[in-house]
């Protein structure tokens, strides 16, 4: 049985500042939720592989601008959180050394698709590009934050952000007020 790994971001609820980024196995999620403070909120991305946990007590990480390549983890990847100019989290993906180099050189966000095993420039086919304003990292340099100007939508489902719904206790969904800027074509 192949168990997925999830990316977990803790955010301070008041301003959505990043407090931590952790990777866990999906089988550990229930135990992770139990350890969270009461009253947390949970937003889930379109692919249900990145979860934002929001709470008022989460302290934000200090971030510094980076202009050099960060070393990837042992699997060759580094998590990348993408935010807009106002700090809204748009998506989470992965990069490798080559995608980091291209992002620094071109000024546009590049990532590495683990499922397709290839580099990709966000918006190359759709036109929904991400012009990089700044590249940030926490002091431990375990992940990157691309602050971008997002054209049209970050999410392949047409939403401005991939985080357009909140999981309500009991497993139901609540739609968040995230604009849907286009309807994807059905294959």
XYZ file of N, CA, C and O in Angstrom:
748
model
N 0.846 -1.188 0.000
C 0.000 0.000 0.000
C 0.882 1.239 0.000
O 1.790 1.377 0.803
N 0.612 2.156 -0.916
C 1.374 3.386 -1.031
C 0.671 4.489 -0.234
O -0.447 4.865 -0.563
N 1.314 4.969 0.818
C 0.724 5.999 1.667
C 1.282 7.356 1.248
O 2.504 7.533 1.156
N 0.382 8.290 0.982
C 0.792 9.628 0.561
C 1.423 10.408 1.698
O 1.045 10.250 2.856
N 2.328 11.295 1.332
C 2.848 12.272 2.273
C 2.090 13.566 2.039
O 1.791 13.934 0.900
N 1.744 14.229 3.121
C 1.028 15.500 3.074
C 1.958 16.615 3.527
O 2.850 16.402 4.346
N 1.716 17.801 3.015
C 2.403 18.991 3.509
C 1.460 19.704 4.447
O 0.301 19.972 4.095
N 1.938 19.986 5.650
C 1.142 20.652 6.672
C 1.759 22.022 6.941
O 2.941 22.125 7.266
N 0.959 23.056 6.799
C 1.383 24.409 7.137
C 0.563 24.892 8.314
O -0.668 24.793 8.291
N 1.239 25.388 9.332
C 0.537 26.066 10.416
C 0.657 27.556 10.157
O 1.740 28.061 9.843
N -0.478 28.257 10.290
C -0.528 29.694 10.047
C -1.163 30.394 11.233
O -2.113 29.876 11.821
N -0.662 31.577 11.548
C -1.345 32.400 12.545
C -2.634 32.890 11.905
O -2.624 33.447 10.810
N -3.748 32.690 12.571
C -5.061 32.956 11.985
C -5.279 34.426 11.649
O -5.884 34.739 10.633
N -4.765 35.336 12.441
C -5.061 36.758 12.233
C -4.505 37.300 10.924
O -5.171 38.062 10.233
N -3.288 36.905 10.553
C -2.674 37.452 9.340
C -2.177 36.379 8.375
O -1.573 36.690 7.364
N -2.420 35.115 8.709
C -2.050 33.971 7.874
C -0.541 33.879 7.663
O -0.074 33.351 6.662
N 0.234 34.379 8.636
C 1.690 34.272 8.572
C 2.087 32.822 8.842
O 1.513 32.155 9.708
N 3.080 32.330 8.119
C 3.509 30.934 8.239
C 4.231 30.727 9.567
O 5.173 31.442 9.897
N 3.796 29.711 10.291
C 4.400 29.337 11.564
C 5.295 28.106 11.422
O 6.322 28.000 12.080
N 4.886 27.167 10.573
C 5.713 25.971 10.350
C 5.270 25.269 9.084
O 4.151 25.457 8.602
N 6.185 24.453 8.552
C 5.885 23.558 7.443
C 6.431 22.198 7.841
O 7.596 22.078 8.235
N 5.570 21.193 7.762
C 5.923 19.831 8.140
C 5.417 18.892 7.065
O 4.379 19.153 6.452
N 6.124 17.792 6.851
C 5.654 16.742 5.958
C 5.350 15.514 6.810
O 6.190 15.091 7.600
N 4.124 14.990 6.675
C 3.726 13.802 7.429
C 3.045 12.805 6.490
O 2.578 13.173 5.411
N 2.988 11.561 6.930
C 2.223 10.572 6.184
C 0.737 10.779 6.469
O 0.344 11.168 7.573
N -0.078 10.508 5.475
C -1.530 10.679 5.616
C -2.080 9.887 6.795
O -3.020 10.320 7.456
N -1.474 8.754 7.096
C -1.919 7.921 8.216
C -1.694 8.599 9.571
O -2.285 8.202 10.563
N -0.864 9.629 9.622
C -0.567 10.346 10.867
C -1.471 11.560 11.079
O -1.389 12.229 12.108
N -2.339 11.852 10.115
C -3.126 13.085 10.155
C -4.069 13.162 11.354
O -4.173 14.209 11.998
N -4.752 12.104 11.668
C -5.680 12.130 12.803
C -4.942 12.445 14.091
O -5.371 13.305 14.878
N -3.822 11.790 14.304
C -3.021 12.048 15.510
C -2.500 13.492 15.523
O -2.460 14.139 16.555
N -2.137 14.012 14.349
C -1.660 15.390 14.239
C -2.769 16.367 14.663
O -2.529 17.296 15.428
N -3.988 16.136 14.150
C -5.122 17.009 14.491
C -5.389 17.010 15.996
O -5.688 18.052 16.578
N -5.314 15.838 16.615
C -5.592 15.722 18.053
C -4.636 16.578 18.875
O -5.007 17.143 19.902
N -3.399 16.709 18.418
C -2.379 17.472 19.153
C -2.498 18.983 18.960
O -1.832 19.745 19.661
N -3.349 19.424 18.049
C -3.494 20.867 17.789
C -4.312 21.535 18.889
O -5.139 20.899 19.542
N -4.117 22.845 19.082
C -4.925 23.553 20.080
C -6.398 23.600 19.665
O -6.722 23.603 18.478
N -7.271 23.652 20.669
C -8.712 23.742 20.395
C -9.011 24.999 19.584
O -8.376 26.027 19.768
N -9.977 24.869 18.701
C -10.423 26.028 17.932
C -9.643 26.274 16.650
O -9.801 27.319 16.026
N -8.822 25.318 16.225
C -8.095 25.511 14.964
C -9.056 25.413 13.789
O -10.133 24.839 13.895
N -8.650 26.029 12.688
C -9.386 25.895 11.425
C -8.509 25.139 10.442
O -7.294 25.170 10.552
N -9.138 24.468 9.480
C -8.410 23.622 8.532
C -8.858 23.925 7.103
O -10.020 23.746 6.764
N -7.925 24.403 6.289
C -8.183 24.633 4.875
C -7.357 23.631 4.080
O -6.223 23.325 4.440
N -7.944 23.140 2.987
C -7.325 22.069 2.221
C -7.216 22.497 0.766
O -8.135 23.105 0.223
N -6.087 22.147 0.141
C -5.916 22.531 -1.261
C -6.715 21.612 -2.179
O -7.305 20.622 -1.747
N -6.727 21.946 -3.447
C -7.550 21.245 -4.434
C -7.189 19.772 -4.578
O -8.055 18.949 -4.870
N -5.934 19.408 -4.365
C -5.512 18.015 -4.493
C -5.543 17.265 -3.166
O -5.206 16.081 -3.119
N -5.914 17.945 -2.110
C -5.991 17.388 -0.757
C -4.658 16.785 -0.302
O -4.627 15.804 0.432
N -3.546 17.401 -0.734
C -2.246 16.939 -0.263
C -1.476 18.025 0.492
O -0.360 17.805 0.942
N -2.091 19.191 0.623
C -1.540 20.258 1.464
C -2.673 20.790 2.329
O -3.764 21.077 1.833
N -2.393 20.896 3.630
C -3.410 21.346 4.583
C -2.869 22.540 5.346
O -1.727 22.527 5.813
N -3.694 23.574 5.452
C -3.371 24.736 6.269
C -4.133 24.608 7.580
O -5.359 24.494 7.569
N -3.422 24.619 8.698
C -4.056 24.668 10.004
C -3.854 26.075 10.543
O -2.718 26.552 10.619
N -4.953 26.742 10.887
C -4.904 28.128 11.351
C -5.336 28.212 12.798
O -6.342 27.599 13.184
N -4.574 28.981 13.584
C -4.916 29.204 14.981
C -4.279 30.509 15.430
O -3.215 30.889 14.934
N -4.921 31.162 16.391
C -4.422 32.461 16.869
C -3.103 32.352 17.624
O -2.359 33.322 17.692
N -2.785 31.181 18.178
C -1.574 31.051 18.996
C -0.324 30.673 18.208
O 0.767 30.663 18.775
N -0.434 30.380 16.924
C 0.746 29.995 16.153
C 1.612 31.229 15.905
O 1.160 32.220 15.339
N 2.868 31.162 16.323
C 3.809 32.287 16.157
C 4.464 32.206 14.782
O 4.940 31.141 14.372
N 4.516 33.325 14.052
C 5.090 33.289 12.706
C 6.602 33.085 12.716
O 7.301 33.512 13.634
N 7.071 32.414 11.669
C 8.506 32.249 11.461
C 9.098 33.552 10.939
O 8.440 34.279 10.189
N 10.335 33.818 11.301
C 11.041 34.930 10.681
C 11.552 34.445 9.339
O 12.104 33.356 9.223
N 11.361 35.273 8.325
C 11.789 34.930 6.970
C 12.838 35.944 6.517
O 12.797 37.108 6.903
N 13.748 35.474 5.690
C 14.765 36.344 5.104
C 14.769 36.134 3.598
O 14.501 35.023 3.114
N 15.061 37.185 2.874
C 15.148 37.077 1.421
C 16.378 36.266 1.044
O 17.435 36.400 1.661
N 16.220 35.408 0.037
C 17.346 34.607 -0.447
C 17.552 34.884 -1.933
O 16.592 35.126 -2.661
N 18.811 34.861 -2.326
C 19.162 35.084 -3.734
C 20.084 33.988 -4.261
O 20.738 34.158 -5.270
N 20.140 32.886 -3.513
C 20.974 31.762 -3.924
C 20.156 30.480 -3.832
O 19.088 30.465 -3.237
N 20.666 29.425 -4.433
C 19.984 28.134 -4.390
C 20.078 27.557 -2.992
O 21.128 27.625 -2.350
N 18.976 26.994 -2.525
C 18.986 26.297 -1.249
C 19.165 24.806 -1.514
O 18.640 24.286 -2.496
N 19.867 24.118 -0.635
C 20.047 22.681 -0.858
C 18.724 21.937 -0.670
O 18.023 22.156 0.313
N 18.391 21.077 -1.620
C 17.173 20.278 -1.456
C 17.393 19.188 -0.409
O 18.518 18.936 0.016
N 16.308 18.547 0.006
C 16.411 17.442 0.967
C 17.012 16.229 0.272
O 17.349 16.268 -0.915
N 17.107 15.141 1.002
C 17.730 13.932 0.460
C 17.012 13.390 -0.769
O 17.608 12.695 -1.586
N 15.722 13.725 -0.965
C 15.018 13.264 -2.159
C 15.189 14.214 -3.340
O 14.595 14.017 -4.393
N 16.004 15.254 -3.167
C 16.271 16.191 -4.253
C 15.252 17.308 -4.383
O 15.350 18.134 -5.282
N 14.268 17.347 -3.502
C 13.190 18.336 -3.578
C 13.224 19.282 -2.382
O 13.687 18.915 -1.302
N 12.680 20.472 -2.604
C 12.476 21.435 -1.521
C 11.044 21.948 -1.642
O 10.593 22.282 -2.746
N 10.292 21.968 -0.536
C 8.937 22.515 -0.610
C 8.964 24.006 -0.950
O 9.849 24.730 -0.494
N 7.990 24.434 -1.746
C 7.849 25.839 -2.122
C 6.409 26.253 -1.840
O 5.474 25.668 -2.376
N 6.253 27.268 -0.993
C 4.943 27.856 -0.713
C 4.873 29.137 -1.536
O 5.804 29.943 -1.507
N 3.794 29.317 -2.261
C 3.653 30.505 -3.097
C 2.568 31.396 -2.515
O 1.460 30.934 -2.231
N 2.934 32.666 -2.306
C 2.006 33.666 -1.763
C 1.914 34.825 -2.746
O 2.817 35.028 -3.557
N 0.825 35.577 -2.664
C 0.720 36.762 -3.520
C 1.327 37.969 -2.818
O 1.863 37.860 -1.710
N 1.228 39.120 -3.443
C 1.842 40.336 -2.896
C 1.231 40.764 -1.564
O 1.853 41.495 -0.801
N 0.028 40.272 -1.251
C -0.633 40.582 0.025
C -0.420 39.496 1.074
O -0.961 39.582 2.171
N 0.320 38.447 0.732
C 0.593 37.368 1.675
C -0.395 36.221 1.638
O -0.274 35.286 2.429
N -1.375 36.255 0.739
C -2.335 35.154 0.648
C -1.640 33.928 0.064
O -0.977 34.009 -0.979
N -1.812 32.795 0.721
C -1.203 31.566 0.225
C -1.982 31.089 -0.991
O -3.206 30.914 -0.947
N -1.255 30.898 -2.089
C -1.865 30.499 -3.346
C -1.749 29.003 -3.601
O -2.681 28.379 -4.091
N -0.594 28.435 -3.287
C -0.365 27.029 -3.598
C 0.882 26.550 -2.874
O 1.632 27.347 -2.320
N 1.091 25.247 -2.904
C 2.323 24.644 -2.412
C 2.748 23.608 -3.439
O 1.939 22.832 -3.934
N 4.021 23.651 -3.799
C 4.569 22.705 -4.775
C 5.988 22.363 -4.325
O 6.359 22.626 -3.178
N 6.757 21.801 -5.241
C 8.135 21.429 -4.920
C 9.065 21.970 -5.984
O 8.673 22.188 -7.125
N 10.296 22.179 -5.576
C 11.328 22.604 -6.502
C 12.556 21.738 -6.328
O 12.699 21.026 -5.332
N 13.414 21.797 -7.314
C 14.726 21.176 -7.208
C 15.757 22.255 -7.541
O 15.401 23.425 -7.698
N 17.002 21.892 -7.665
C 18.041 22.887 -7.936
C 17.792 23.605 -9.253
O 17.955 24.826 -9.355
N 17.391 22.880 -10.290
C 17.157 23.485 -11.597
C 15.963 24.439 -11.582
O 16.022 25.531 -12.156
N 14.873 24.077 -10.925
C 13.709 24.983 -10.877
C 14.040 26.240 -10.079
O 13.596 27.332 -10.430
N 14.841 26.092 -9.017
C 15.275 27.274 -8.266
C 16.123 28.187 -9.143
O 15.940 29.403 -9.149
N 17.061 27.586 -9.885
C 17.941 28.371 -10.753
C 17.125 29.141 -11.794
O 17.321 30.337 -11.994
N 16.173 28.454 -12.431
C 15.332 29.102 -13.446
C 14.479 30.219 -12.835
O 14.290 31.273 -13.446
N 13.960 29.994 -11.633
C 13.156 31.020 -10.961
C 14.003 32.264 -10.687
O 13.567 33.398 -10.921
N 15.224 32.058 -10.213
C 16.124 33.188 -9.942
C 16.520 33.908 -11.229
O 16.539 35.139 -11.280
N 16.833 33.153 -12.277
C 17.308 33.746 -13.532
C 16.216 34.455 -14.318
O 16.456 35.511 -14.899
N 15.013 33.872 -14.372
C 13.959 34.420 -15.236
C 13.017 35.379 -14.514
O 12.345 36.172 -15.167
N 12.943 35.264 -13.188
C 11.992 36.082 -12.440
C 10.573 35.540 -12.471
O 9.649 36.209 -12.016
N 10.384 34.339 -13.001
C 9.075 33.682 -13.022
C 9.180 32.350 -12.280
O 10.201 31.664 -12.362
N 8.097 31.981 -11.581
C 8.100 30.777 -10.751
C 8.198 29.514 -11.595
O 7.407 29.311 -12.522
N 9.168 28.691 -11.246
C 9.363 27.365 -11.827
C 9.310 26.353 -10.690
O 9.755 26.636 -9.579
N 8.803 25.178 -11.007
C 8.659 24.114 -10.025
C 9.114 22.807 -10.649
O 9.426 22.755 -11.839
N 9.097 21.757 -9.841
C 9.376 20.430 -10.367
C 8.163 19.552 -10.079
O 7.767 19.387 -8.927
N 7.577 19.017 -11.132
C 6.428 18.120 -10.987
C 6.934 16.720 -10.691
O 7.572 16.088 -11.539
N 6.645 16.245 -9.491
C 7.063 14.891 -9.120
C 6.226 13.853 -9.863
O 6.734 12.802 -10.235
N 4.954 14.133 -10.113
C 4.098 13.153 -10.801
C 4.466 13.023 -12.285
O 4.414 11.938 -12.847
N 4.849 14.132 -12.917
C 5.240 14.093 -14.333
C 6.755 13.950 -14.515
O 7.231 13.821 -15.641
N 7.502 14.075 -13.407
C 8.957 13.967 -13.423
C 9.577 14.955 -14.411
O 10.397 14.598 -15.253
N 9.147 16.238 -14.266
C 9.698 17.260 -15.160
C 9.564 18.646 -14.555
O 8.724 18.887 -13.689
N 10.404 19.551 -15.037
C 10.316 20.962 -14.657
C 9.075 21.570 -15.273
O 8.637 21.146 -16.343
N 8.510 22.596 -14.621
C 7.428 23.347 -15.239
C 7.466 24.797 -14.781
O 7.775 25.090 -13.642
N 7.207 25.656 -15.740
C 7.053 27.083 -15.462
C 5.572 27.322 -15.273
O 4.768 27.010 -16.160
N 5.199 27.857 -14.125
C 3.780 28.114 -13.851
C 3.234 29.062 -14.916
O 3.795 30.127 -15.164
N 2.162 28.643 -15.561
C 1.500 29.464 -16.559
C 2.052 29.355 -17.959
O 1.602 30.063 -18.850
N 2.993 28.453 -18.180
C 3.600 28.353 -19.508
C 2.573 28.033 -20.590
O 2.631 28.575 -21.677
N 1.607 27.162 -20.289
C 0.582 26.848 -21.286
C -0.709 27.632 -21.059
O -1.391 27.980 -22.013
N -1.042 27.937 -19.800
C -2.309 28.620 -19.494
C -2.204 30.136 -19.557
O -3.215 30.823 -19.686
N -0.998 30.670 -19.418
C -0.831 32.122 -19.315
C -1.003 32.634 -17.896
O -0.876 33.827 -17.649
N -1.271 31.754 -16.946
C -1.494 32.135 -15.546
C -0.151 32.157 -14.803
O 0.077 31.410 -13.872
N 0.707 33.053 -15.238
C 2.077 33.103 -14.736
C 2.163 33.681 -13.335
O 1.228 34.313 -12.839
N 3.333 33.443 -12.730
C 3.648 33.984 -11.412
C 4.967 34.740 -11.517
O 6.037 34.140 -11.586
N 4.877 36.064 -11.567
C 6.066 36.923 -11.602
C 6.576 37.063 -10.179
O 5.860 37.509 -9.282
N 7.820 36.663 -9.964
C 8.389 36.657 -8.619
C 8.748 38.070 -8.173
O 9.444 38.803 -8.881
N 8.257 38.430 -6.990
C 8.628 39.686 -6.345
C 9.821 39.479 -5.411
O 10.754 40.273 -5.398
N 9.736 38.404 -4.608
C 10.800 38.068 -3.649
C 10.794 36.574 -3.421
O 9.757 35.924 -3.523
N 11.964 36.052 -3.086
C 12.075 34.665 -2.648
C 12.558 34.712 -1.208
O 13.573 35.341 -0.897
N 11.799 34.060 -0.334
C 12.077 34.073 1.101
C 12.316 32.654 1.600
O 11.909 31.687 0.962
N 12.939 32.564 2.764
C 13.105 31.274 3.426
C 13.199 31.523 4.923
O 13.694 32.572 5.356
N 12.738 30.563 5.727
C 12.959 30.673 7.171
C 14.452 30.469 7.444
O 15.195 30.000 6.574
N 14.889 30.790 8.646
C 16.309 30.714 8.958
C 16.871 29.303 8.850
O 18.050 29.127 8.559
N 16.036 28.258 9.043
C 16.555 26.892 8.890
C 16.635 26.460 7.428
O 17.159 25.393 7.122
N 16.088 27.275 6.513
C 16.200 27.097 5.060
C 15.647 25.746 4.571
O 16.115 25.197 3.594
N 14.610 25.250 5.250
C 14.012 23.959 4.884
C 12.966 24.066 3.789
O 12.552 23.065 3.228
N 12.492 25.289 3.515
C 11.534 25.483 2.432
C 11.667 26.903 1.908
O 12.311 27.752 2.517
N 11.071 27.129 0.747
C 11.089 28.439 0.105
C 9.688 29.038 0.090
O 8.691 28.306 0.087
N 9.636 30.351 0.039
C 8.383 31.076 -0.167
C 8.599 31.990 -1.361
O 9.488 32.848 -1.338
N 7.829 31.760 -2.417
C 7.854 32.669 -3.568
C 6.728 33.668 -3.374
O 5.557 33.280 -3.313
N 7.075 34.940 -3.277
C 6.051 35.985 -3.264
C 5.927 36.469 -4.699
O 6.920 36.881 -5.307
N 4.709 36.385 -5.244
C 4.511 36.572 -6.680
C 3.354 37.527 -6.985
O 2.495 37.777 -6.137
N 3.354 37.978 -8.225
C 2.171 38.591 -8.812
C 1.522 37.481 -9.630
O 2.112 36.989 -10.596
N 0.340 37.053 -9.206
C -0.365 35.943 -9.848
C -1.259 36.469 -10.954
O -2.096 37.335 -10.719
N -1.103 35.933 -12.150
C -2.019 36.235 -13.247
C -3.166 35.240 -13.227
O -2.934 34.035 -13.143
N -4.376 35.702 -13.261
C -5.638 34.960 -13.357
C -5.873 34.042 -12.153
O -6.665 34.355 -11.297
N -5.215 32.879 -12.100
C -5.494 31.905 -11.039
C -4.298 30.989 -10.827
O -3.627 30.611 -11.787
N -4.071 30.603 -9.579
C -3.020 29.636 -9.251
C -3.529 28.209 -9.394
O -2.768 27.303 -9.703
N -4.814 27.998 -9.176
C -5.384 26.654 -9.119
C -5.862 26.189 -10.493
O -6.520 26.945 -11.219
N -5.584 24.933 -10.804
C -6.036 24.368 -12.075
C -7.560 24.231 -12.135
O -8.114 24.028 -13.213
N -8.234 24.365 -10.997
C -9.696 24.313 -10.986
C -10.313 25.702 -11.195
O -11.527 25.865 -11.109
N -9.468 26.701 -11.445
C -9.950 28.034 -11.797
C -9.980 29.033 -10.663
O -10.286 30.206 -10.879
N -9.681 28.615 -9.454
C -9.713 29.521 -8.304
C -8.405 30.298 -8.206
O -7.345 29.786 -8.563
N -8.514 31.521 -7.697
C -7.326 32.353 -7.511
C -6.294 31.642 -6.643
O -5.098 31.699 -6.902
N -6.731 30.954 -5.590
C -5.871 30.183 -4.699
C -6.317 28.726 -4.708
O -7.510 28.438 -4.838
N -5.365 27.822 -4.537
C -5.708 26.398 -4.411
C -6.456 26.109 -3.116
O -7.091 25.064 -2.989
N -6.402 27.033 -2.158
C -7.050 26.849 -0.852
C -8.390 27.589 -0.848
O -8.511 28.691 -0.335
N -9.388 26.955 -1.462
C -10.692 27.601 -1.629
C -11.794 26.940 -0.810
O -12.961 27.258 -0.963
N -11.408 26.033 0.104
C -12.431 25.394 0.941
C -11.855 25.063 2.312
O -10.663 24.843 2.483
N -12.763 25.044 3.268
C -12.422 24.733 4.653
C -13.081 23.417 5.022
O -14.244 23.184 4.681
N -12.318 22.568 5.710
C -12.889 21.311 6.194
C -13.564 21.596 7.527
O -12.964 22.131 8.447
N -14.831 21.245 7.628
C -15.630 21.442 8.833
C -15.617 20.128 9.616
O -15.628 19.054 9.018
N -15.612 20.193 10.964
C -15.675 18.943 11.732
C -16.798 18.049 11.216
O -17.889 18.511 10.913
N -16.496 16.780 11.107
C -17.444 15.833 10.541
C -17.123 15.516 9.086
O -17.760 14.679 8.467
N -16.133 16.228 8.527
C -15.673 15.911 7.180
C -16.380 16.627 6.049
O -16.158 16.308 4.885
N -17.238 17.598 6.349
C -17.904 18.334 5.276
C -17.046 19.538 4.874
O -16.092 19.905 5.557
N -17.419 20.168 3.753
C -16.652 21.292 3.215
C -17.457 22.577 3.266
O -18.674 22.560 3.057
N -16.760 23.669 3.501
C -17.346 25.008 3.417
C -16.546 25.773 2.366
O -15.323 25.845 2.434
N -17.253 26.298 1.382
C -16.596 27.092 0.336
C -16.109 28.409 0.933
O -16.846 29.076 1.656
N -14.866 28.790 0.643
C -14.307 30.052 1.116
C -14.517 31.129 0.049
O -14.698 30.805 -1.129
N -14.463 32.394 0.433
C -14.696 33.469 -0.538
C -13.467 33.729 -1.425
O -12.913 34.820 -1.450
N -13.052 32.700 -2.153
C -11.926 32.800 -3.082
C -12.514 32.905 -4.485
O -13.316 32.054 -4.883
N -12.138 33.926 -5.249
C -12.722 34.057 -6.593
C -12.362 32.896 -7.512
O -11.238 32.402 -7.492
N -13.343 32.477 -8.283
C -13.099 31.484 -9.345
C -13.012 32.275 -10.648
O -14.014 32.768 -11.155
N -11.800 32.377 -11.161
C -11.537 33.269 -12.289
C -11.700 32.623 -13.656
O -11.662 33.331 -14.668
N -11.842 31.314 -13.707
C -12.148 30.636 -14.961
C -12.700 29.257 -14.655
O -12.488 28.737 -13.559
N -13.417 28.684 -15.599
C -13.899 27.311 -15.483
C -13.002 26.429 -16.339
O -12.846 26.678 -17.530
N -12.384 25.417 -15.731
C -11.495 24.563 -16.521
C -12.271 23.774 -17.560
O -13.435 23.429 -17.356
N -11.597 23.506 -18.679
C -12.214 22.685 -19.722
C -12.230 21.245 -19.269
O -11.293 20.765 -18.656
N -13.310 20.556 -19.551
C -13.433 19.131 -19.222
C -12.769 18.322 -20.334
O -12.949 18.602 -21.512
N -12.037 17.296 -19.934
C -11.378 16.423 -20.923
C -12.317 15.357 -21.438
O -13.150 14.867 -20.829
